[in-house]
Amino acid sequence: MSRWGPKLRSPRLADSLSSCRVLVVGAGGIGCELLKNLVLTGFKNIEVIDLDTIDVSNLNRQFLFQKKHVGKSKAQVAKESVLRFCPSANITAYHDSIMNPDYNVEFFRNFQLVMNALDNRAARNHVNRMCLAADIPLIESGTAGYLGQVTVIKKGQTECYECQPKPTQKTFPGCTIRNTPSEPIHCIVWAKYLFNQLFGEEDADQEVSPDTADPEVAWNPADAAARATASNKDGDIKRVSTKEWARSTGYDPVKLFNKLFKDDIMYLLTMDKLWKKRKAPLPLDWTEIHQLESSQEEAFGTGLKDQQVLGVQGYAQLFHRSVETLRSQLIEKGEGAELVWDKDDPPAMDFVTAAANLRMNVFSMNMKSRFDVKSMAGNIIPAIATTNAVIAGLIVLEALKTLNSDFDQCRTIFLNKQPNPRKKLLVPCALDPPNPNCYVCASKPEVTVKLNVHKTIVQALQDKILKEKFGMVAPDVQIEDGKGTILISSEEGETEANNNKFLSDFGIRNGSRLQADDFLQDYTLLVNLIHSEELEKDVEFEVVGDAPDKAPAPSVPEEGKNIANGNKDSAQPSTSSKAAAEDDDVLIVDSDEEPSSSTMEASPESSNRKRKHHDADTDATASKRKRLDQQPADDDEDIIALD
């Protein structure tokens, strides 16, 4: 105990545990373990907040919940379960979002310590800012499969959660998704888009039909323009929207199948330039598929049903069943109803699994099991109960140090998948000082954004830049033009008329400055604008100097290598013997608990290969990885060996 935390025999610390108020944000995988640990350690006054309700899929790792609790509030059930360990504890549960304005800076000032057990970056950013504004220590944590980490954030003394820019979620060009998928993830993204276009909220940025404006299609710009303006050819997205066409057929599964996997593919084949150096897609026909011998449609792989890979006929039948089920759900909801994608909704998951695998087959890729598709479609690495337990224990140890005023002993602690060269699984690192250029915790936060003032509307500035990119909840924006012009107001209805106007309509030009205030977060950000007409295609804005957002240069295929759409072999169904985390196809790590800004590579073995599933959203930083490899030998005193 002496290596990791203060001795509990300290009377002052014991009194502190029984009297201090702590806030736990999140009652999921880490949160359940953490709440149990807190009451057993002696904490008496705990408040916990979580927006979610309990799902069956939570029960394999969130041990405060049972089957009878499914559908109930996580925070409330967690409170009731934990009180069985310590009936004298005073626990308050909130079934709510921590981003609700009710939980303002004054609310946070009621606590001596805040502990995060969250599953998304937006909420992490928000809690980070609230703790900075309230000047309350925050213990941040996260897990991803076998990896995990805990760190302590204290205003003015350490890096905050946002001191190091986070890589954005990996995205793919629309023409790749619609015309030339080369990896299973491209097909899975396409299938999710298709779900939304057919059954959910239509989005012009999620079109799934062949893209006639793909610049690679044409030999010259004039030809590309001609194709883009064509409107009467089969497969052209301007002919009719996907949803309108589906409704006109009554969501007929066979007609949908032939449109998506036969007609659209045959149309793609007419874009012959696409297939000069690629293996051309192979259309599927419903009638021909169902003339196959059933013996050819055995499942590949062993084990659980979700880990098996069906044949083409099996996925065609699954597609048929799921479309009929989703159509019935739409009818039950009434005219104009929409469904929402949820990886834990069986019909939705069946649809995406079937549609994605059928498209993989069309483009000669190895098909994936439902388990693998769910991991990628849900952007998750499956959570592991033991990892959550280890991380929850480390949170409490860092909490004890913080409350005992032993802040100089606090560490960022990493849980590795495999032992490091000194055979340690748990590796502590000294806390980093604040980044003087951080746009959150600097004395005067400031950023520079490059965009086209003639094409960027006020709504995009609010939603995509201030809210999505910079994590604001309810920004008020004033133009520094000497007049104090209000561009955006958080008060409903005050500036809605501005939403669809271009920034240039307000006199905003190259060098203009905006002051963005978020009163809930007690946060002000100065935004410097650079006008540019040379942004890359589909790029609406860039944060100048935000290096982690820069994508690495694409690799060039070796000359003479047989190109088969990203596969080294022909289209053979895959098995599920490989964990989803081992595939480079995983988009981002929004697992039960997403790793925080200081996560490092897990082991020497894994550091030698790409970790897209990890780095994409684990907020890893190169400096942290470097420090892991350079730990001095005398740090052994701070490291626990798990042999």
PDB file of N, CA and C in Angstrom, residues 48 199 215 225 305 352 420 478 584 587 599:
ATOM      1  N   VAL A  48     -23.562  10.095  -7.620  1.00  0.00           N
ATOM      2  CA  VAL A  48     -23.267   9.444  -8.889  1.00  0.00           C
ATOM      3  C   VAL A  48     -24.303   9.870  -9.917  1.00  0.00           C
ATOM      4  N   PHE A 199     -34.404   3.842 -43.130  1.00  0.00           N
ATOM      5  CA  PHE A 199     -35.307   3.770 -41.979  1.00  0.00           C
ATOM      6  C   PHE A 199     -35.159   4.923 -40.986  1.00  0.00           C
ATOM      7  N   PRO A 215     -14.202  12.028 -58.899  1.00  0.00           N
ATOM      8  CA  PRO A 215     -13.221  12.541 -59.859  1.00  0.00           C
ATOM      9  C   PRO A 215     -12.412  11.452 -60.539  1.00  0.00           C
ATOM     10  N   ALA A 225     -17.842  16.565 -65.024  1.00  0.00           N
ATOM     11  CA  ALA A 225     -18.965  17.494 -64.867  1.00  0.00           C
ATOM     12  C   ALA A 225     -20.211  16.953 -65.559  1.00  0.00           C
ATOM     13  N   LYS A 305     -23.047 -18.477 -32.003  1.00  0.00           N
ATOM     14  CA  LYS A 305     -23.705 -18.132 -33.253  1.00  0.00           C
ATOM     15  C   LYS A 305     -23.201 -16.803 -33.808  1.00  0.00           C
ATOM     16  N   VAL A 352     -27.464  -4.419 -40.689  1.00  0.00           N
ATOM     17  CA  VAL A 352     -26.118  -3.939 -41.014  1.00  0.00           C
ATOM     18  C   VAL A 352     -25.168  -5.115 -41.251  1.00  0.00           C
ATOM     19  N   ASN A 420       6.073  -4.974 -19.888  1.00  0.00           N
ATOM     20  CA  ASN A 420       7.093  -4.221 -20.602  1.00  0.00           C
ATOM     21  C   ASN A 420       8.431  -4.948 -20.440  1.00  0.00           C
ATOM     22  N   GLN A 478     -19.613  36.616 -30.224  1.00  0.00           N
ATOM     23  CA  GLN A 478     -19.615  38.038 -30.537  1.00  0.00           C
ATOM     24  C   GLN A 478     -18.469  38.332 -31.495  1.00  0.00           C
ATOM     25  N   ASP A 584      -7.161  -3.924 -38.321  1.00  0.00           N
ATOM     26  CA  ASP A 584      -6.930  -2.521 -38.611  1.00  0.00           C
ATOM     27  C   ASP A 584      -8.204  -1.863 -39.103  1.00  0.00           C
ATOM     28  N   LEU A 587     -12.715   1.427 -36.428  1.00  0.00           N
ATOM     29  CA  LEU A 587     -12.720   2.872 -36.601  1.00  0.00           C
ATOM     30  C   LEU A 587     -12.147   3.597 -35.405  1.00  0.00           C
ATOM     31  N   THR A 599      -3.142   7.845 -22.799  1.00  0.00           N
ATOM     32  CA  THR A 599      -2.962   6.423 -23.056  1.00  0.00           C
ATOM     33  C   THR A 599      -1.766   6.162 -23.954  1.00  0.00           C
TER      34      THR A 599
END
